[in-house]
C-alpha cells in the first residue's frame, strides 16, 4: 500500500529554519516526483515546488526561491523540505505529495495522487 | 489572489447536485489538464478528478469533472453530509512554470 508519512509538528522562532521529512513506502520512490504544498489557516493550498527523487533536480515556486531547499535520501526513500528565514506568515500545514502516472511539466498532465498527512510548522516569537 | 478562480462557497440540499467552477487562462487550464482535490476537515487533500474528467479508483461516480476552453467544473450529485469540506482545482501553469491552485470552495450540505 502506497504511503507518505511526514515528520511531526515543529515550533520555530522568526528567522530560523525548519526541515520537514516525508518517507515513502509501497512504491518505487525514485520513479515519481515529490511536490510540497502548504496551507495556512483560513487560506488555500499553495505550491512550494517539486523534486525529482532520481536526479535530485528541483523546480521551486518563484515566491520561495532562495528560501526553500528540497532534497532526498534515496537509500531511505525520504524527501525533505527545508525552509529558511522563517516568518510568522510561514505558519502552515506542509504536505508532501507524489505525482501520478504520466505526470510531467512538459506534458499536458500533472497531478498529485498521494499525499502525506501534513506537518504543522508554527513560527512565533 | 489565486491564479485559478473558484467561488468561495457552494451549497445544496441532501440528494441534490452541485457544481463548482474553476476559471483560468491559456497558460494553465487552456493547455493543461485540470485536477480536483477534496479536503475534508482534519484530513489531507485527496485526489478526486485528474486529466479533466478521470476518477481515480475508489472515487464514486457521483463526482465528475468537465472542461471547456479555460474553465473547468466539478459536479457532485446525490449530496450527503460526508462531502462537506473544501474543494480545490489545480493545473500546471506553463508561464509560471509551476503548479497553481484555485482559492478553494467550501461546500455545505444544507
mmCIF file with all atom_site columns, C-alpha atoms in Angstrom:
data_model
loop_
_atom_site.group_PDB
_atom_site.id
_atom_site.type_symbol
_atom_site.label_atom_id
_atom_site.label_alt_id
_atom_site.label_comp_id
_atom_site.label_asym_id
_atom_site.label_entity_id
_atom_site.label_seq_id
_atom_site.pdbx_PDB_ins_code
_atom_site.Cartn_x
_atom_site.Cartn_y
_atom_site.Cartn_z
_atom_site.occupancy
_atom_site.B_iso_or_equiv
_atom_site.pdbx_formal_charge
_atom_site.auth_seq_id
_atom_site.auth_comp_id
_atom_site.auth_asym_id
_atom_site.auth_atom_id
_atom_site.pdbx_PDB_model_num
ATOM 1   C CA . UNK A 1 1   ? 0.000   0.000  0.000   1.00 0.00 ? 1   UNK A CA 1
ATOM 2   C CA . UNK A 1 2   ? 1.445   3.342  -1.087  1.00 0.00 ? 2   UNK A CA 1
ATOM 3   C CA . UNK A 1 3   ? 2.022   5.767  1.746   1.00 0.00 ? 3   UNK A CA 1
ATOM 4   C CA . UNK A 1 4   ? 3.755   9.038  2.570   1.00 0.00 ? 4   UNK A CA 1
ATOM 5   C CA . UNK A 1 5   ? 4.481   9.600  6.252   1.00 0.00 ? 5   UNK A CA 1
ATOM 6   C CA . UNK A 1 6   ? 5.657   13.015 7.380   1.00 0.00 ? 6   UNK A CA 1
ATOM 7   C CA . UNK A 1 7   ? 7.551   14.198 10.419  1.00 0.00 ? 7   UNK A CA 1
ATOM 8   C CA . UNK A 1 8   ? 5.838   15.799 13.386  1.00 0.00 ? 8   UNK A CA 1
ATOM 9   C CA . UNK A 1 9   ? 4.919   19.343 14.318  1.00 0.00 ? 9   UNK A CA 1
ATOM 10  C CA . UNK A 1 10  ? 7.611   21.986 14.695  1.00 0.00 ? 10  UNK A CA 1
ATOM 11  C CA . UNK A 1 11  ? 7.694   25.299 16.548  1.00 0.00 ? 11  UNK A CA 1
ATOM 12  C CA . UNK A 1 12  ? 10.266  27.795 15.341  1.00 0.00 ? 12  UNK A CA 1
ATOM 13  C CA . UNK A 1 13  ? 11.227  31.395 16.008  1.00 0.00 ? 13  UNK A CA 1
ATOM 14  C CA . UNK A 1 14  ? 11.268  34.014 13.251  1.00 0.00 ? 14  UNK A CA 1
ATOM 15  C CA . UNK A 1 15  ? 14.494  33.869 11.263  1.00 0.00 ? 15  UNK A CA 1
ATOM 16  C CA . UNK A 1 16  ? 15.101  30.199 11.982  1.00 0.00 ? 16  UNK A CA 1
ATOM 17  C CA . UNK A 1 17  ? 14.951  27.281 9.543   1.00 0.00 ? 17  UNK A CA 1
ATOM 18  C CA . UNK A 1 18  ? 12.799  24.162 9.555   1.00 0.00 ? 18  UNK A CA 1
ATOM 19  C CA . UNK A 1 19  ? 13.306  20.793 7.873   1.00 0.00 ? 19  UNK A CA 1
ATOM 20  C CA . UNK A 1 20  ? 10.321  18.513 7.277   1.00 0.00 ? 20  UNK A CA 1
ATOM 21  C CA . UNK A 1 21  ? 10.668  14.911 6.155   1.00 0.00 ? 21  UNK A CA 1
ATOM 22  C CA . UNK A 1 22  ? 8.412   12.692 4.036   1.00 0.00 ? 22  UNK A CA 1
ATOM 23  C CA . UNK A 1 23  ? 9.019   8.933  3.998   1.00 0.00 ? 23  UNK A CA 1
ATOM 24  C CA . UNK A 1 24  ? 7.651   6.984  1.052   1.00 0.00 ? 24  UNK A CA 1
ATOM 25  C CA . UNK A 1 25  ? 6.661   3.335  1.075   1.00 0.00 ? 25  UNK A CA 1
ATOM 26  C CA . UNK A 1 26  ? 4.741   0.914  -1.124  1.00 0.00 ? 26  UNK A CA 1
ATOM 27  C CA . UNK A 1 27  ? 6.116   2.199  -4.449  1.00 0.00 ? 27  UNK A CA 1
ATOM 28  C CA . UNK A 1 28  ? 9.443   2.876  -6.139  1.00 0.00 ? 28  UNK A CA 1
ATOM 29  C CA . UNK A 1 29  ? 10.474  6.217  -4.616  1.00 0.00 ? 29  UNK A CA 1
ATOM 30  C CA . UNK A 1 30  ? 12.807  7.344  -7.395  1.00 0.00 ? 30  UNK A CA 1
ATOM 31  C CA . UNK A 1 31  ? 10.170  6.951  -10.112 1.00 0.00 ? 31  UNK A CA 1
ATOM 32  C CA . UNK A 1 32  ? 7.819   9.772  -9.104  1.00 0.00 ? 32  UNK A CA 1
ATOM 33  C CA . UNK A 1 33  ? 8.409   13.450 -8.391  1.00 0.00 ? 33  UNK A CA 1
ATOM 34  C CA . UNK A 1 34  ? 7.625   14.690 -4.887  1.00 0.00 ? 34  UNK A CA 1
ATOM 35  C CA . UNK A 1 35  ? 5.872   18.037 -4.537  1.00 0.00 ? 35  UNK A CA 1
ATOM 36  C CA . UNK A 1 36  ? 5.439   20.203 -1.448  1.00 0.00 ? 36  UNK A CA 1
ATOM 37  C CA . UNK A 1 37  ? 2.235   22.161 -0.821  1.00 0.00 ? 37  UNK A CA 1
ATOM 38  C CA . UNK A 1 38  ? 1.247   24.201 2.207   1.00 0.00 ? 38  UNK A CA 1
ATOM 39  C CA . UNK A 1 39  ? -1.949  25.555 3.696   1.00 0.00 ? 39  UNK A CA 1
ATOM 40  C CA . UNK A 1 40  ? -2.127  28.339 6.252   1.00 0.00 ? 40  UNK A CA 1
ATOM 41  C CA . UNK A 1 41  ? -5.184  28.585 8.485   1.00 0.00 ? 41  UNK A CA 1
ATOM 42  C CA . UNK A 1 42  ? -8.085  30.027 6.536   1.00 0.00 ? 42  UNK A CA 1
ATOM 43  C CA . UNK A 1 43  ? -6.101  30.086 3.312   1.00 0.00 ? 43  UNK A CA 1
ATOM 44  C CA . UNK A 1 44  ? -5.966  27.903 0.228   1.00 0.00 ? 44  UNK A CA 1
ATOM 45  C CA . UNK A 1 45  ? -3.389  25.425 -0.991  1.00 0.00 ? 45  UNK A CA 1
ATOM 46  C CA . UNK A 1 46  ? -0.054  26.898 -2.074  1.00 0.00 ? 46  UNK A CA 1
ATOM 47  C CA . UNK A 1 47  ? 2.597   25.070 -4.113  1.00 0.00 ? 47  UNK A CA 1
ATOM 48  C CA . UNK A 1 48  ? 6.221   25.396 -2.976  1.00 0.00 ? 48  UNK A CA 1
ATOM 49  C CA . UNK A 1 49  ? 7.949   23.261 -5.577  1.00 0.00 ? 49  UNK A CA 1
ATOM 50  C CA . UNK A 1 50  ? 8.809   19.815 -6.862  1.00 0.00 ? 50  UNK A CA 1
ATOM 51  C CA . UNK A 1 51  ? 11.784  17.478 -6.828  1.00 0.00 ? 51  UNK A CA 1
ATOM 52  C CA . UNK A 1 52  ? 12.786  14.529 -8.994  1.00 0.00 ? 52  UNK A CA 1
ATOM 53  C CA . UNK A 1 53  ? 13.996  11.949 -6.435  1.00 0.00 ? 53  UNK A CA 1
ATOM 54  C CA . UNK A 1 54  ? 16.035  10.126 -9.086  1.00 0.00 ? 54  UNK A CA 1
ATOM 55  C CA . UNK A 1 55  ? 18.145  13.082 -10.250 1.00 0.00 ? 55  UNK A CA 1
ATOM 56  C CA . UNK A 1 56  ? 17.656  15.493 -7.357  1.00 0.00 ? 56  UNK A CA 1
ATOM 57  C CA . UNK A 1 57  ? 16.573  18.171 -9.832  1.00 0.00 ? 57  UNK A CA 1
ATOM 58  C CA . UNK A 1 58  ? 14.233  20.725 -8.335  1.00 0.00 ? 58  UNK A CA 1
ATOM 59  C CA . UNK A 1 59  ? 11.800  23.372 -9.519  1.00 0.00 ? 59  UNK A CA 1
ATOM 60  C CA . UNK A 1 60  ? 10.725  25.966 -6.965  1.00 0.00 ? 60  UNK A CA 1
ATOM 61  C CA . UNK A 1 61  ? 7.868   28.453 -6.949  1.00 0.00 ? 61  UNK A CA 1
ATOM 62  C CA . UNK A 1 62  ? 9.217   31.947 -7.585  1.00 0.00 ? 62  UNK A CA 1
ATOM 63  C CA . UNK A 1 63  ? 7.857   33.151 -4.248  1.00 0.00 ? 63  UNK A CA 1
ATOM 64  C CA . UNK A 1 64  ? 10.112  30.760 -2.332  1.00 0.00 ? 64  UNK A CA 1
ATOM 65  C CA . UNK A 1 65  ? 13.284  30.910 -4.446  1.00 0.00 ? 65  UNK A CA 1
ATOM 66  C CA . UNK A 1 66  ? 16.281  31.465 -2.210  1.00 0.00 ? 66  UNK A CA 1
ATOM 67  C CA . UNK A 1 67  ? 14.487  30.270 0.924   1.00 0.00 ? 67  UNK A CA 1
ATOM 68  C CA . UNK A 1 68  ? 13.475  26.727 0.040   1.00 0.00 ? 68  UNK A CA 1
ATOM 69  C CA . UNK A 1 69  ? 15.569  23.606 -0.460  1.00 0.00 ? 69  UNK A CA 1
ATOM 70  C CA . UNK A 1 70  ? 14.184  20.207 -1.446  1.00 0.00 ? 70  UNK A CA 1
ATOM 71  C CA . UNK A 1 71  ? 16.418  17.173 -1.083  1.00 0.00 ? 71  UNK A CA 1
ATOM 72  C CA . UNK A 1 72  ? 16.213  13.416 -0.693  1.00 0.00 ? 72  UNK A CA 1
ATOM 73  C CA . UNK A 1 73  ? 17.827  10.299 0.705   1.00 0.00 ? 73  UNK A CA 1
ATOM 74  C CA . UNK A 1 74  ? 17.187  7.609  -1.860  1.00 0.00 ? 74  UNK A CA 1
ATOM 75  C CA . UNK A 1 75  ? 18.597  4.853  0.357   1.00 0.00 ? 75  UNK A CA 1
ATOM 76  C CA . UNK A 1 76  ? 15.813  5.525  2.854   1.00 0.00 ? 76  UNK A CA 1
ATOM 77  C CA . UNK A 1 77  ? 13.113  6.754  0.411   1.00 0.00 ? 77  UNK A CA 1
ATOM 78  C CA . UNK A 1 78  ? 12.809  10.053 2.241   1.00 0.00 ? 78  UNK A CA 1
ATOM 79  C CA . UNK A 1 79  ? 12.221  13.503 0.786   1.00 0.00 ? 79  UNK A CA 1
ATOM 80  C CA . UNK A 1 80  ? 12.997  16.674 2.698   1.00 0.00 ? 80  UNK A CA 1
ATOM 81  C CA . UNK A 1 81  ? 11.729  20.233 2.631   1.00 0.00 ? 81  UNK A CA 1
ATOM 82  C CA . UNK A 1 82  ? 13.839  22.921 4.258   1.00 0.00 ? 82  UNK A CA 1
ATOM 83  C CA . UNK A 1 83  ? 12.531  26.470 4.584   1.00 0.00 ? 83  UNK A CA 1
ATOM 84  C CA . UNK A 1 84  ? 14.797  29.186 5.935   1.00 0.00 ? 84  UNK A CA 1
ATOM 85  C CA . UNK A 1 85  ? 14.399  32.760 7.221   1.00 0.00 ? 85  UNK A CA 1
ATOM 86  C CA . UNK A 1 86  ? 11.027  31.811 8.658   1.00 0.00 ? 86  UNK A CA 1
ATOM 87  C CA . UNK A 1 87  ? 8.369   34.478 9.183   1.00 0.00 ? 87  UNK A CA 1
ATOM 88  C CA . UNK A 1 88  ? 5.071   34.311 11.029  1.00 0.00 ? 88  UNK A CA 1
ATOM 89  C CA . UNK A 1 89  ? 3.342   34.069 7.632   1.00 0.00 ? 89  UNK A CA 1
ATOM 90  C CA . UNK A 1 90  ? 5.047   30.699 7.109   1.00 0.00 ? 90  UNK A CA 1
ATOM 91  C CA . UNK A 1 91  ? 2.895   29.191 9.840   1.00 0.00 ? 91  UNK A CA 1
ATOM 92  C CA . UNK A 1 92  ? 1.010   26.470 7.973   1.00 0.00 ? 92  UNK A CA 1
ATOM 93  C CA . UNK A 1 93  ? 0.496   22.774 7.486   1.00 0.00 ? 93  UNK A CA 1
ATOM 94  C CA . UNK A 1 94  ? 3.038   21.476 4.977   1.00 0.00 ? 94  UNK A CA 1
ATOM 95  C CA . UNK A 1 95  ? 2.163   18.479 2.797   1.00 0.00 ? 95  UNK A CA 1
ATOM 96  C CA . UNK A 1 96  ? 4.311   16.311 0.583   1.00 0.00 ? 96  UNK A CA 1
ATOM 97  C CA . UNK A 1 97  ? 2.600   14.710 -2.396  1.00 0.00 ? 97  UNK A CA 1
ATOM 98  C CA . UNK A 1 98  ? 3.607   12.263 -5.104  1.00 0.00 ? 98  UNK A CA 1
ATOM 99  C CA . UNK A 1 99  ? 2.772   12.853 -8.753  1.00 0.00 ? 99  UNK A CA 1
ATOM 100 C CA . UNK A 1 100 ? 0.531   10.456 -10.618 1.00 0.00 ? 100 UNK A CA 1
ATOM 101 C CA . UNK A 1 101 ? 1.423   8.241  -13.562 1.00 0.00 ? 101 UNK A CA 1
ATOM 102 C CA . UNK A 1 102 ? 2.338   10.135 -16.712 1.00 0.00 ? 102 UNK A CA 1
ATOM 103 C CA . UNK A 1 103 ? 2.745   13.468 -14.947 1.00 0.00 ? 103 UNK A CA 1
ATOM 104 C CA . UNK A 1 104 ? 5.320   15.845 -16.390 1.00 0.00 ? 104 UNK A CA 1
ATOM 105 C CA . UNK A 1 105 ? 5.598   19.644 -16.508 1.00 0.00 ? 105 UNK A CA 1
ATOM 106 C CA . UNK A 1 106 ? 6.401   19.247 -20.204 1.00 0.00 ? 106 UNK A CA 1
ATOM 107 C CA . UNK A 1 107 ? 3.186   17.413 -20.972 1.00 0.00 ? 107 UNK A CA 1
ATOM 108 C CA . UNK A 1 108 ? -0.465  18.285 -20.569 1.00 0.00 ? 108 UNK A CA 1
ATOM 109 C CA . UNK A 1 109 ? -0.791  16.152 -17.435 1.00 0.00 ? 109 UNK A CA 1
ATOM 110 C CA . UNK A 1 110 ? 0.439   16.913 -13.909 1.00 0.00 ? 110 UNK A CA 1
ATOM 111 C CA . UNK A 1 111 ? -1.440  15.791 -10.814 1.00 0.00 ? 111 UNK A CA 1
ATOM 112 C CA . UNK A 1 112 ? -0.814  14.684 -7.228  1.00 0.00 ? 112 UNK A CA 1
ATOM 113 C CA . UNK A 1 113 ? -2.269  11.270 -6.425  1.00 0.00 ? 113 UNK A CA 1
ATOM 114 C CA . UNK A 1 114 ? -0.880  10.538 -2.965  1.00 0.00 ? 114 UNK A CA 1
ATOM 115 C CA . UNK A 1 115 ? -0.475  12.966 -0.079  1.00 0.00 ? 115 UNK A CA 1
ATOM 116 C CA . UNK A 1 116 ? 1.254   12.824 3.275   1.00 0.00 ? 116 UNK A CA 1
ATOM 117 C CA . UNK A 1 117 ? -0.715  13.511 6.434   1.00 0.00 ? 117 UNK A CA 1
ATOM 118 C CA . UNK A 1 118 ? 0.743   17.001 6.839   1.00 0.00 ? 118 UNK A CA 1
ATOM 119 C CA . UNK A 1 119 ? 3.257   18.607 9.223   1.00 0.00 ? 119 UNK A CA 1
ATOM 120 C CA . UNK A 1 120 ? 2.307   21.703 11.202  1.00 0.00 ? 120 UNK A CA 1
ATOM 121 C CA . UNK A 1 121 ? 5.021   24.353 11.307  1.00 0.00 ? 121 UNK A CA 1
ATOM 122 C CA . UNK A 1 122 ? 4.358   27.208 13.724  1.00 0.00 ? 122 UNK A CA 1
ATOM 123 C CA . UNK A 1 123 ? 6.513   30.329 13.627  1.00 0.00 ? 123 UNK A CA 1
ATOM 124 C CA . UNK A 1 124 ? 6.227   32.551 16.654  1.00 0.00 ? 124 UNK A CA 1
ATOM 125 C CA . UNK A 1 125 ? 8.464   34.666 18.814  1.00 0.00 ? 125 UNK A CA 1
ATOM 126 C CA . UNK B 2 1   ? -5.132  36.154 -5.219  1.00 0.00 ? 1   UNK B CA 1
ATOM 127 C CA . UNK B 2 2   ? -5.058  32.675 -6.651  1.00 0.00 ? 2   UNK B CA 1
ATOM 128 C CA . UNK B 2 3   ? -4.186  32.092 -10.295 1.00 0.00 ? 3   UNK B CA 1
ATOM 129 C CA . UNK B 2 4   ? -7.288  29.919 -10.734 1.00 0.00 ? 4   UNK B CA 1
ATOM 130 C CA . UNK B 2 5   ? -10.611 31.422 -9.681  1.00 0.00 ? 5   UNK B CA 1
ATOM 131 C CA . UNK B 2 6   ? -13.232 29.484 -7.732  1.00 0.00 ? 6   UNK B CA 1
ATOM 132 C CA . UNK B 2 7   ? -16.344 30.657 -5.882  1.00 0.00 ? 7   UNK B CA 1
ATOM 133 C CA . UNK B 2 8   ? -15.620 30.787 -2.138  1.00 0.00 ? 8   UNK B CA 1
ATOM 134 C CA . UNK B 2 9   ? -18.700 28.772 -1.242  1.00 0.00 ? 9   UNK B CA 1
ATOM 135 C CA . UNK B 2 10  ? -21.320 26.413 -2.634  1.00 0.00 ? 10  UNK B CA 1
ATOM 136 C CA . UNK B 2 11  ? -24.251 24.627 -1.063  1.00 0.00 ? 11  UNK B CA 1
ATOM 137 C CA . UNK B 2 12  ? -27.081 22.247 -1.762  1.00 0.00 ? 12  UNK B CA 1
ATOM 138 C CA . UNK B 2 13  ? -29.715 20.164 -0.063  1.00 0.00 ? 13  UNK B CA 1
ATOM 139 C CA . UNK B 2 14  ? -29.232 16.450 0.555   1.00 0.00 ? 14  UNK B CA 1
ATOM 140 C CA . UNK B 2 15  ? -29.712 14.485 -2.642  1.00 0.00 ? 15  UNK B CA 1
ATOM 141 C CA . UNK B 2 16  ? -29.223 17.492 -4.896  1.00 0.00 ? 16  UNK B CA 1
ATOM 142 C CA . UNK B 2 17  ? -26.477 18.147 -7.436  1.00 0.00 ? 17  UNK B CA 1
ATOM 143 C CA . UNK B 2 18  ? -23.999 20.988 -7.091  1.00 0.00 ? 18  UNK B CA 1
ATOM 144 C CA . UNK B 2 19  ? -21.320 22.292 -9.442  1.00 0.00 ? 19  UNK B CA 1
ATOM 145 C CA . UNK B 2 20  ? -18.149 24.176 -8.603  1.00 0.00 ? 20  UNK B CA 1
ATOM 146 C CA . UNK B 2 21  ? -16.471 26.263 -11.272 1.00 0.00 ? 21  UNK B CA 1
ATOM 147 C CA . UNK B 2 22  ? -12.789 26.966 -11.847 1.00 0.00 ? 22  UNK B CA 1
ATOM 148 C CA . UNK B 2 23  ? -11.611 29.667 -14.227 1.00 0.00 ? 23  UNK B CA 1
ATOM 149 C CA . UNK B 2 24  ? -8.080  30.032 -15.564 1.00 0.00 ? 24  UNK B CA 1
ATOM 150 C CA . UNK B 2 25  ? -6.201  31.114 -18.668 1.00 0.00 ? 25  UNK B CA 1
ATOM 151 C CA . UNK B 2 26  ? -4.489  29.813 -21.780 1.00 0.00 ? 26  UNK B CA 1
ATOM 152 C CA . UNK B 2 27  ? -1.277  29.122 -19.861 1.00 0.00 ? 27  UNK B CA 1
ATOM 153 C CA . UNK B 2 28  ? -2.929  26.701 -17.450 1.00 0.00 ? 28  UNK B CA 1
ATOM 154 C CA . UNK B 2 29  ? -6.431  25.278 -17.966 1.00 0.00 ? 29  UNK B CA 1
ATOM 155 C CA . UNK B 2 30  ? -6.428  26.217 -21.647 1.00 0.00 ? 30  UNK B CA 1
ATOM 156 C CA . UNK B 2 31  ? -3.476  23.964 -22.443 1.00 0.00 ? 31  UNK B CA 1
ATOM 157 C CA . UNK B 2 32  ? -3.037  21.684 -19.421 1.00 0.00 ? 32  UNK B CA 1
ATOM 158 C CA . UNK B 2 33  ? -5.375  19.255 -17.748 1.00 0.00 ? 33  UNK B CA 1
ATOM 159 C CA . UNK B 2 34  ? -7.275  20.119 -14.589 1.00 0.00 ? 34  UNK B CA 1
ATOM 160 C CA . UNK B 2 35  ? -7.425  18.117 -11.396 1.00 0.00 ? 35  UNK B CA 1
ATOM 161 C CA . UNK B 2 36  ? -9.593  18.461 -8.330  1.00 0.00 ? 36  UNK B CA 1
ATOM 162 C CA . UNK B 2 37  ? -8.853  17.806 -4.692  1.00 0.00 ? 37  UNK B CA 1
ATOM 163 C CA . UNK B 2 38  ? -11.156 17.320 -1.734  1.00 0.00 ? 38  UNK B CA 1
ATOM 164 C CA . UNK B 2 39  ? -10.072 18.358 1.726   1.00 0.00 ? 39  UNK B CA 1
ATOM 165 C CA . UNK B 2 40  ? -12.382 17.175 4.478   1.00 0.00 ? 40  UNK B CA 1
ATOM 166 C CA . UNK B 2 41  ? -11.943 18.631 7.976   1.00 0.00 ? 41  UNK B CA 1
ATOM 167 C CA . UNK B 2 42  ? -8.844  17.286 9.697   1.00 0.00 ? 42  UNK B CA 1
ATOM 168 C CA . UNK B 2 43  ? -7.648  15.261 6.718   1.00 0.00 ? 43  UNK B CA 1
ATOM 169 C CA . UNK B 2 44  ? -5.051  15.645 3.981   1.00 0.00 ? 44  UNK B CA 1
ATOM 170 C CA . UNK B 2 45  ? -6.163  16.620 0.476   1.00 0.00 ? 45  UNK B CA 1
ATOM 171 C CA . UNK B 2 46  ? -7.393  13.729 -1.638  1.00 0.00 ? 46  UNK B CA 1
ATOM 172 C CA . UNK B 2 47  ? -7.339  13.481 -5.429  1.00 0.00 ? 47  UNK B CA 1
ATOM 173 C CA . UNK B 2 48  ? -10.909 13.413 -6.777  1.00 0.00 ? 48  UNK B CA 1
ATOM 174 C CA . UNK B 2 49  ? -10.520 14.055 -10.501 1.00 0.00 ? 49  UNK B CA 1
ATOM 175 C CA . UNK B 2 50  ? -7.462  14.125 -12.774 1.00 0.00 ? 50  UNK B CA 1
ATOM 176 C CA . UNK B 2 51  ? -6.930  14.675 -16.510 1.00 0.00 ? 51  UNK B CA 1
ATOM 177 C CA . UNK B 2 52  ? -10.050 16.890 -16.560 1.00 0.00 ? 52  UNK B CA 1
ATOM 178 C CA . UNK B 2 53  ? -12.579 14.099 -16.037 1.00 0.00 ? 53  UNK B CA 1
ATOM 179 C CA . UNK B 2 54  ? -10.907 10.903 -14.830 1.00 0.00 ? 54  UNK B CA 1
ATOM 180 C CA . UNK B 2 55  ? -11.702 9.399  -11.447 1.00 0.00 ? 55  UNK B CA 1
ATOM 181 C CA . UNK B 2 56  ? -9.022  7.522  -9.504  1.00 0.00 ? 56  UNK B CA 1
ATOM 182 C CA . UNK B 2 57  ? -10.096 4.086  -8.365  1.00 0.00 ? 57  UNK B CA 1
ATOM 183 C CA . UNK B 2 58  ? -12.206 4.304  -5.239  1.00 0.00 ? 58  UNK B CA 1
ATOM 184 C CA . UNK B 2 59  ? -13.748 7.685  -6.043  1.00 0.00 ? 59  UNK B CA 1
ATOM 185 C CA . UNK B 2 60  ? -17.509 7.220  -6.537  1.00 0.00 ? 60  UNK B CA 1
ATOM 186 C CA . UNK B 2 61  ? -19.146 8.193  -9.819  1.00 0.00 ? 61  UNK B CA 1
ATOM 187 C CA . UNK B 2 62  ? -21.209 10.892 -8.146  1.00 0.00 ? 62  UNK B CA 1
ATOM 188 C CA . UNK B 2 63  ? -18.096 13.037 -8.645  1.00 0.00 ? 63  UNK B CA 1
ATOM 189 C CA . UNK B 2 64  ? -17.497 14.169 -12.220 1.00 0.00 ? 64  UNK B CA 1
ATOM 190 C CA . UNK B 2 65  ? -15.318 16.740 -13.951 1.00 0.00 ? 65  UNK B CA 1
ATOM 191 C CA . UNK B 2 66  ? -15.537 18.652 -17.202 1.00 0.00 ? 66  UNK B CA 1
ATOM 192 C CA . UNK B 2 67  ? -13.616 21.348 -19.039 1.00 0.00 ? 67  UNK B CA 1
ATOM 193 C CA . UNK B 2 68  ? -14.285 23.830 -21.813 1.00 0.00 ? 68  UNK B CA 1
ATOM 194 C CA . UNK B 2 69  ? -11.667 26.300 -23.001 1.00 0.00 ? 69  UNK B CA 1
ATOM 195 C CA . UNK B 2 70  ? -10.117 27.979 -19.984 1.00 0.00 ? 70  UNK B CA 1
ATOM 196 C CA . UNK B 2 71  ? -12.784 26.889 -17.478 1.00 0.00 ? 71  UNK B CA 1
ATOM 197 C CA . UNK B 2 72  ? -13.490 23.660 -15.666 1.00 0.00 ? 72  UNK B CA 1
ATOM 198 C CA . UNK B 2 73  ? -16.219 22.346 -13.391 1.00 0.00 ? 73  UNK B CA 1
ATOM 199 C CA . UNK B 2 74  ? -16.627 19.738 -10.703 1.00 0.00 ? 74  UNK B CA 1
ATOM 200 C CA . UNK B 2 75  ? -20.076 18.271 -10.241 1.00 0.00 ? 75  UNK B CA 1
ATOM 201 C CA . UNK B 2 76  ? -21.201 16.369 -7.161  1.00 0.00 ? 76  UNK B CA 1
ATOM 202 C CA . UNK B 2 77  ? -24.535 14.594 -7.290  1.00 0.00 ? 77  UNK B CA 1
ATOM 203 C CA . UNK B 2 78  ? -26.556 12.922 -4.552  1.00 0.00 ? 78  UNK B CA 1
ATOM 204 C CA . UNK B 2 79  ? -25.276 15.304 -1.903  1.00 0.00 ? 79  UNK B CA 1
ATOM 205 C CA . UNK B 2 80  ? -24.694 13.816 1.520   1.00 0.00 ? 80  UNK B CA 1
ATOM 206 C CA . UNK B 2 81  ? -23.182 15.339 4.635   1.00 0.00 ? 81  UNK B CA 1
ATOM 207 C CA . UNK B 2 82  ? -19.996 13.323 4.152   1.00 0.00 ? 82  UNK B CA 1
ATOM 208 C CA . UNK B 2 83  ? -18.921 15.550 1.257   1.00 0.00 ? 83  UNK B CA 1
ATOM 209 C CA . UNK B 2 84  ? -18.889 18.750 3.308   1.00 0.00 ? 84  UNK B CA 1
ATOM 210 C CA . UNK B 2 85  ? -15.448 20.268 3.059   1.00 0.00 ? 85  UNK B CA 1
ATOM 211 C CA . UNK B 2 86  ? -13.186 22.284 0.794   1.00 0.00 ? 86  UNK B CA 1
ATOM 212 C CA . UNK B 2 87  ? -12.625 21.631 -2.899  1.00 0.00 ? 87  UNK B CA 1
ATOM 213 C CA . UNK B 2 88  ? -9.661  22.854 -4.934  1.00 0.00 ? 88  UNK B CA 1
ATOM 214 C CA . UNK B 2 89  ? -8.945  22.870 -8.630  1.00 0.00 ? 89  UNK B CA 1
ATOM 215 C CA . UNK B 2 90  ? -5.360  22.827 -9.897  1.00 0.00 ? 90  UNK B CA 1
ATOM 216 C CA . UNK B 2 91  ? -3.348  22.739 -13.106 1.00 0.00 ? 91  UNK B CA 1
ATOM 217 C CA . UNK B 2 92  ? 0.238   23.170 -14.246 1.00 0.00 ? 92  UNK B CA 1
ATOM 218 C CA . UNK B 2 93  ? 0.903   26.711 -15.468 1.00 0.00 ? 93  UNK B CA 1
ATOM 219 C CA . UNK B 2 94  ? 3.300   26.896 -18.407 1.00 0.00 ? 94  UNK B CA 1
ATOM 220 C CA . UNK B 2 95  ? 4.040   30.600 -17.938 1.00 0.00 ? 95  UNK B CA 1
ATOM 221 C CA . UNK B 2 96  ? 4.698   30.430 -14.199 1.00 0.00 ? 96  UNK B CA 1
ATOM 222 C CA . UNK B 2 97  ? 6.365   27.029 -14.634 1.00 0.00 ? 97  UNK B CA 1
ATOM 223 C CA . UNK B 2 98  ? 4.630   25.687 -11.573 1.00 0.00 ? 98  UNK B CA 1
ATOM 224 C CA . UNK B 2 99  ? 1.510   24.097 -10.170 1.00 0.00 ? 99  UNK B CA 1
ATOM 225 C CA . UNK B 2 100 ? -1.304  26.562 -9.471  1.00 0.00 ? 100 UNK B CA 1
ATOM 226 C CA . UNK B 2 101 ? -4.391  26.100 -7.338  1.00 0.00 ? 101 UNK B CA 1
ATOM 227 C CA . UNK B 2 102 ? -7.749  27.748 -7.072  1.00 0.00 ? 102 UNK B CA 1
ATOM 228 C CA . UNK B 2 103 ? -8.587  29.515 -3.845  1.00 0.00 ? 103 UNK B CA 1
ATOM 229 C CA . UNK B 2 104 ? -10.892 26.706 -2.791  1.00 0.00 ? 104 UNK B CA 1
ATOM 230 C CA . UNK B 2 105 ? -14.650 26.329 -2.472  1.00 0.00 ? 105 UNK B CA 1
ATOM 231 C CA . UNK B 2 106 ? -16.284 25.452 0.823   1.00 0.00 ? 106 UNK B CA 1
ATOM 232 C CA . UNK B 2 107 ? -19.162 23.043 0.204   1.00 0.00 ? 107 UNK B CA 1
ATOM 233 C CA . UNK B 2 108 ? -22.040 22.965 2.679   1.00 0.00 ? 108 UNK B CA 1
ATOM 234 C CA . UNK B 2 109 ? -24.851 20.420 2.641   1.00 0.00 ? 109 UNK B CA 1
ATOM 235 C CA . UNK B 2 110 ? -27.925 22.221 3.938   1.00 0.00 ? 110 UNK B CA 1
#
